[in-house]
Every structure is written in structure tokens, then in C-alpha cells.
Amino acid sequence: MSAARLRIAASVPSIGGAFTAEDLHEVVSAGDGPGIGVATVYRAVAAMTAAGSLAAVGARDGSTLYALCTGGEHHHHLVCTGCGTVVGIGCPIDGALRRSAEEAGYTVTSHEVTLYGLCRDCSGKRA
Ligand SMILES: [Zn+2]
Ligand SMILES: [Zn+2]
Ligand SMILES: [Zn+2]
């Protein structure tokens, strides 16, 4: 891993929620050290996503939103549209939905689920 990649990876936790590659580039650029081009950030984000440490969790203004992912057991992400907080949730597919698909004669080979809503703090503010 290059020094630039390491700095980019180290900046991700400080964002604390869903972010675009542009957001991450801003955070990385605000830090010390030599400048890092946005293309380098895109490549780092792609590499971290391929490695499973980041997950794509939707889009904002046409840019993919990413979030830190713990990996491990298969799970999905619940994204707060207010503050961008992301939490992992269990898989809803391996029960009734999969059975419904099988009754229709389908073998499910892959699926993507991302849930959007408001976290407790954000929904409290709006109440
Ligand atoms: Zn995850
Ligand atoms: Zn929130
Ligand atoms: Zn699933």
C-alpha cells in the first residue's frame, strides 16, 4: 500500500458515516502532507471496496456513497438520510423472500439491499 493509500484509509473513520469519494478527497486534502489527487482517492476507494473494507450504500447527487464496512458475516446497511450514519443489519432475504422466489421457480444467486431512513437522533430532531 502506498503512503497516499494509507493516508486515505486513515481519513475514512473521521468522516463517521456515508461519504462520497469527493467528500473523502476534501478530508484528505485538509490534512498535512503532500496533496493527493482526486483520481488517487477514487482508486483507493475502489480498492478498499474490492477488499470489503468499504461498502457502496447508495448515491448522492450522482456520486456513489460509501461507508466503512466491518465485513465478516453477510449483512446489509441502514443509512440515515439525515446525518449519514450507517449501521449493519442482518439479512432479510434468507427467509420469506427467498422462499417466495423459490416458489416462483427462481434460484436466487445474488441480491443487494440498502435501507434508508432517519436515525434516532435525526428523527428526534424532526419530531
Ligand atoms: Zn457492512
Ligand atoms: Zn441521523
Ligand atoms: Zn442479504
PDB file of C-alpha atoms and ligand atoms in Angstrom:
ATOM      1  CA  MET A   1       0.000   0.000   0.000  1.00  0.00           C
ATOM      2  CA  SER A   2       1.387   3.430  -0.893  1.00  0.00           C
ATOM      3  CA  ALA A   3       1.703   6.282   1.600  1.00  0.00           C
ATOM      4  CA  ALA A   4      -1.155   8.060  -0.171  1.00  0.00           C
ATOM      5  CA  ARG A   5      -3.394   4.995   0.150  1.00  0.00           C
ATOM      6  CA  LEU A   6      -2.572   4.727   3.844  1.00  0.00           C
ATOM      7  CA  ARG A   7      -3.432   8.375   4.447  1.00  0.00           C
ATOM      8  CA  ILE A   8      -6.703   7.981   2.543  1.00  0.00           C
ATOM      9  CA  ALA A   9      -7.633   4.854   4.512  1.00  0.00           C
ATOM     10  CA  ALA A  10      -6.730   6.591   7.786  1.00  0.00           C
ATOM     11  CA  SER A  11      -9.051   9.507   6.944  1.00  0.00           C
ATOM     12  CA  VAL A  12     -12.161   7.368   6.463  1.00  0.00           C
ATOM     13  CA  PRO A  13     -13.066   6.828  10.152  1.00  0.00           C
ATOM     14  CA  SER A  14     -13.018  10.590  10.853  1.00  0.00           C
ATOM     15  CA  ILE A  15     -15.969  11.046   8.465  1.00  0.00           C
ATOM     16  CA  GLY A  16     -18.151   8.892  10.695  1.00  0.00           C
ATOM     17  CA  GLY A  17     -20.811   7.933   8.166  1.00  0.00           C
ATOM     18  CA  ALA A  18     -21.627   7.648   4.481  1.00  0.00           C
ATOM     19  CA  PHE A  19     -19.389   9.677   2.163  1.00  0.00           C
ATOM     20  CA  THR A  20     -18.588  10.160  -1.494  1.00  0.00           C
ATOM     21  CA  ALA A  21     -15.088   9.962  -2.959  1.00  0.00           C
ATOM     22  CA  GLU A  22     -15.254  13.773  -3.256  1.00  0.00           C
ATOM     23  CA  ASP A  23     -16.030  14.098   0.482  1.00  0.00           C
ATOM     24  CA  LEU A  24     -13.083  11.848   1.258  1.00  0.00           C
ATOM     25  CA  HIS A  25     -10.814  13.862  -1.024  1.00  0.00           C
ATOM     26  CA  GLU A  26     -11.755  17.037   0.899  1.00  0.00           C
ATOM     27  CA  VAL A  27     -10.947  15.405   4.240  1.00  0.00           C
ATOM     28  CA  VAL A  28      -7.644  14.035   2.953  1.00  0.00           C
ATOM     29  CA  SER A  29      -6.725  17.427   1.450  1.00  0.00           C
ATOM     30  CA  ALA A  30      -7.433  19.193   4.750  1.00  0.00           C
ATOM     31  CA  GLY A  31      -4.725  17.143   6.477  1.00  0.00           C
ATOM     32  CA  ASP A  32      -0.976  17.689   6.496  1.00  0.00           C
ATOM     33  CA  GLY A  33       1.410  16.322   3.929  1.00  0.00           C
ATOM     34  CA  PRO A  34       1.645  16.469   0.139  1.00  0.00           C
ATOM     35  CA  GLY A  35      -1.561  16.868  -1.844  1.00  0.00           C
ATOM     36  CA  ILE A  36      -3.392  13.781  -3.043  1.00  0.00           C
ATOM     37  CA  GLY A  37      -5.276  13.958  -6.339  1.00  0.00           C
ATOM     38  CA  VAL A  38      -8.947  13.057  -6.518  1.00  0.00           C
ATOM     39  CA  ALA A  39      -8.115  10.270  -9.005  1.00  0.00           C
ATOM     40  CA  THR A  40      -5.889   8.662  -6.362  1.00  0.00           C
ATOM     41  CA  VAL A  41      -8.783   8.846  -3.901  1.00  0.00           C
ATOM     42  CA  TYR A  42     -11.095   7.178  -6.448  1.00  0.00           C
ATOM     43  CA  ARG A  43      -8.589   4.371  -6.969  1.00  0.00           C
ATOM     44  CA  ALA A  44      -8.121   3.922  -3.202  1.00  0.00           C
ATOM     45  CA  VAL A  45     -11.900   3.804  -2.659  1.00  0.00           C
ATOM     46  CA  ALA A  46     -12.259   1.208  -5.431  1.00  0.00           C
ATOM     47  CA  ALA A  47      -9.501  -0.897  -3.891  1.00  0.00           C
ATOM     48  CA  MET A  48     -10.997  -0.694  -0.387  1.00  0.00           C
ATOM     49  CA  THR A  49     -14.417  -1.602  -1.764  1.00  0.00           C
ATOM     50  CA  ALA A  50     -12.959  -4.605  -3.599  1.00  0.00           C
ATOM     51  CA  ALA A  51     -11.217  -5.635  -0.371  1.00  0.00           C
ATOM     52  CA  GLY A  52     -14.506  -5.384   1.544  1.00  0.00           C
ATOM     53  CA  SER A  53     -13.489  -2.650   3.997  1.00  0.00           C
ATOM     54  CA  LEU A  54     -15.831  -0.169   2.279  1.00  0.00           C
ATOM     55  CA  ALA A  55     -19.348  -0.843   1.017  1.00  0.00           C
ATOM     56  CA  ALA A  56     -21.346   1.112  -1.558  1.00  0.00           C
ATOM     57  CA  VAL A  57     -24.511   2.216   0.229  1.00  0.00           C
ATOM     58  CA  GLY A  58     -26.331   4.326  -2.349  1.00  0.00           C
ATOM     59  CA  ALA A  59     -25.748   7.596  -4.157  1.00  0.00           C
ATOM     60  CA  ARG A  60     -25.914  11.336  -3.542  1.00  0.00           C
ATOM     61  CA  ASP A  61     -26.043  13.866  -6.394  1.00  0.00           C
ATOM     62  CA  GLY A  62     -24.929  11.158  -8.815  1.00  0.00           C
ATOM     63  CA  SER A  63     -21.885  10.122  -6.759  1.00  0.00           C
ATOM     64  CA  THR A  64     -21.676   6.730  -5.078  1.00  0.00           C
ATOM     65  CA  LEU A  65     -21.927   6.837  -1.309  1.00  0.00           C
ATOM     66  CA  TYR A  66     -19.542   4.589   0.618  1.00  0.00           C
ATOM     67  CA  ALA A  67     -19.376   3.550   4.239  1.00  0.00           C
ATOM     68  CA  LEU A  68     -16.905   1.688   6.384  1.00  0.00           C
ATOM     69  CA  CYS A  69     -17.859  -1.968   6.500  1.00  0.00           C
ATOM     70  CA  THR A  70     -16.809  -4.483   9.097  1.00  0.00           C
ATOM     71  CA  GLY A  71     -17.080  -7.246   6.520  1.00  0.00           C
ATOM     72  CA  GLY A  72     -17.468 -10.664   8.065  1.00  0.00           C
ATOM     73  CA  GLU A  73     -20.877 -12.235   8.043  1.00  0.00           C
ATOM     74  CA  HIS A  74     -23.211 -11.301   5.206  1.00  0.00           C
ATOM     75  CA  HIS A  75     -25.210  -8.211   6.169  1.00  0.00           C
ATOM     76  CA  HIS A  76     -26.822  -5.089   4.815  1.00  0.00           C
ATOM     77  CA  HIS A  77     -26.630  -1.390   5.619  1.00  0.00           C
ATOM     78  CA  LEU A  78     -29.110   1.009   7.102  1.00  0.00           C
ATOM     79  CA  VAL A  79     -28.275   4.580   6.089  1.00  0.00           C
ATOM     80  CA  CYS A  80     -29.554   7.701   7.858  1.00  0.00           C
ATOM     81  CA  THR A  81     -30.521  10.236   5.191  1.00  0.00           C
ATOM     82  CA  GLY A  82     -30.237  12.979   7.809  1.00  0.00           C
ATOM     83  CA  CYS A  83     -26.674  12.624   9.102  1.00  0.00           C
ATOM     84  CA  GLY A  84     -25.229   9.752   7.063  1.00  0.00           C
ATOM     85  CA  THR A  85     -24.777   7.374   9.991  1.00  0.00           C
ATOM     86  CA  VAL A  86     -24.556   3.790   8.744  1.00  0.00           C
ATOM     87  CA  VAL A  87     -25.230   0.626  10.733  1.00  0.00           C
ATOM     88  CA  GLY A  88     -25.088  -3.016   9.690  1.00  0.00           C
ATOM     89  CA  ILE A  89     -28.260  -5.086   9.898  1.00  0.00           C
ATOM     90  CA  GLY A  90     -28.988  -8.755   9.407  1.00  0.00           C
ATOM     91  CA  CYS A  91     -30.046 -10.110   6.045  1.00  0.00           C
ATOM     92  CA  PRO A  92     -33.803 -10.052   5.354  1.00  0.00           C
ATOM     93  CA  ILE A  93     -33.543 -12.248   2.264  1.00  0.00           C
ATOM     94  CA  ASP A  94     -32.732 -15.664   3.668  1.00  0.00           C
ATOM     95  CA  GLY A  95     -36.251 -16.250   4.912  1.00  0.00           C
ATOM     96  CA  ALA A  96     -39.631 -15.487   3.448  1.00  0.00           C
ATOM     97  CA  LEU A  97     -38.288 -13.605   0.415  1.00  0.00           C
ATOM     98  CA  ARG A  98     -36.036 -16.440  -0.683  1.00  0.00           C
ATOM     99  CA  ARG A  99     -38.870 -18.936  -0.225  1.00  0.00           C
ATOM    100  CA  SER A 100     -41.172 -16.744  -2.328  1.00  0.00           C
ATOM    101  CA  ALA A 101     -38.558 -16.642  -5.082  1.00  0.00           C
ATOM    102  CA  GLU A 102     -38.126 -20.411  -4.961  1.00  0.00           C
ATOM    103  CA  GLU A 103     -41.891 -20.941  -5.140  1.00  0.00           C
ATOM    104  CA  ALA A 104     -41.812 -18.852  -8.324  1.00  0.00           C
ATOM    105  CA  GLY A 105     -39.153 -21.236  -9.660  1.00  0.00           C
ATOM    106  CA  TYR A 106     -36.169 -18.931  -9.214  1.00  0.00           C
ATOM    107  CA  THR A 107     -32.844 -19.775  -7.644  1.00  0.00           C
ATOM    108  CA  VAL A 108     -31.571 -16.586  -6.032  1.00  0.00           C
ATOM    109  CA  THR A 109     -27.884 -16.069  -6.830  1.00  0.00           C
ATOM    110  CA  SER A 110     -27.312 -12.546  -5.513  1.00  0.00           C
ATOM    111  CA  HIS A 111     -29.096  -9.584  -4.026  1.00  0.00           C
ATOM    112  CA  GLU A 112     -28.486  -6.054  -2.832  1.00  0.00           C
ATOM    113  CA  VAL A 113     -30.463  -4.345  -0.097  1.00  0.00           C
ATOM    114  CA  THR A 114     -29.810  -0.944   1.427  1.00  0.00           C
ATOM    115  CA  LEU A 115     -32.354   0.590   3.779  1.00  0.00           C
ATOM    116  CA  TYR A 116     -32.726   4.362   4.104  1.00  0.00           C
ATOM    117  CA  GLY A 117     -34.305   6.208   6.965  1.00  0.00           C
ATOM    118  CA  LEU A 118     -33.590   8.508   9.876  1.00  0.00           C
ATOM    119  CA  CYS A 119     -31.529   7.512  12.881  1.00  0.00           C
ATOM    120  CA  ARG A 120     -32.877   8.065  16.398  1.00  0.00           C
ATOM    121  CA  ASP A 121     -31.142  11.440  16.735  1.00  0.00           C
ATOM    122  CA  CYS A 122     -32.363  12.717  13.381  1.00  0.00           C
ATOM    123  CA  SER A 123     -35.945  11.538  13.805  1.00  0.00           C
ATOM    124  CA  GLY A 124     -35.964  13.067  17.299  1.00  0.00           C
ATOM    125  CA  LYS A 125     -34.989  16.447  15.878  1.00  0.00           C
ATOM    126  CA  ARG A 126     -37.840  16.265  13.432  1.00  0.00           C
ATOM    127  CA  ALA A 127     -40.498  15.190  15.898  1.00  0.00           C
TER     128      ALA A 127
HETATM  129 ZN    ZN B   1     -21.051  -3.537   6.334  1.00  0.00          ZN
HETATM  130 ZN    ZN B   2     -29.140  10.610  11.507  1.00  0.00          ZN
HETATM  131 ZN    ZN B   3     -28.510 -10.358   2.268  1.00  0.00          ZN
END
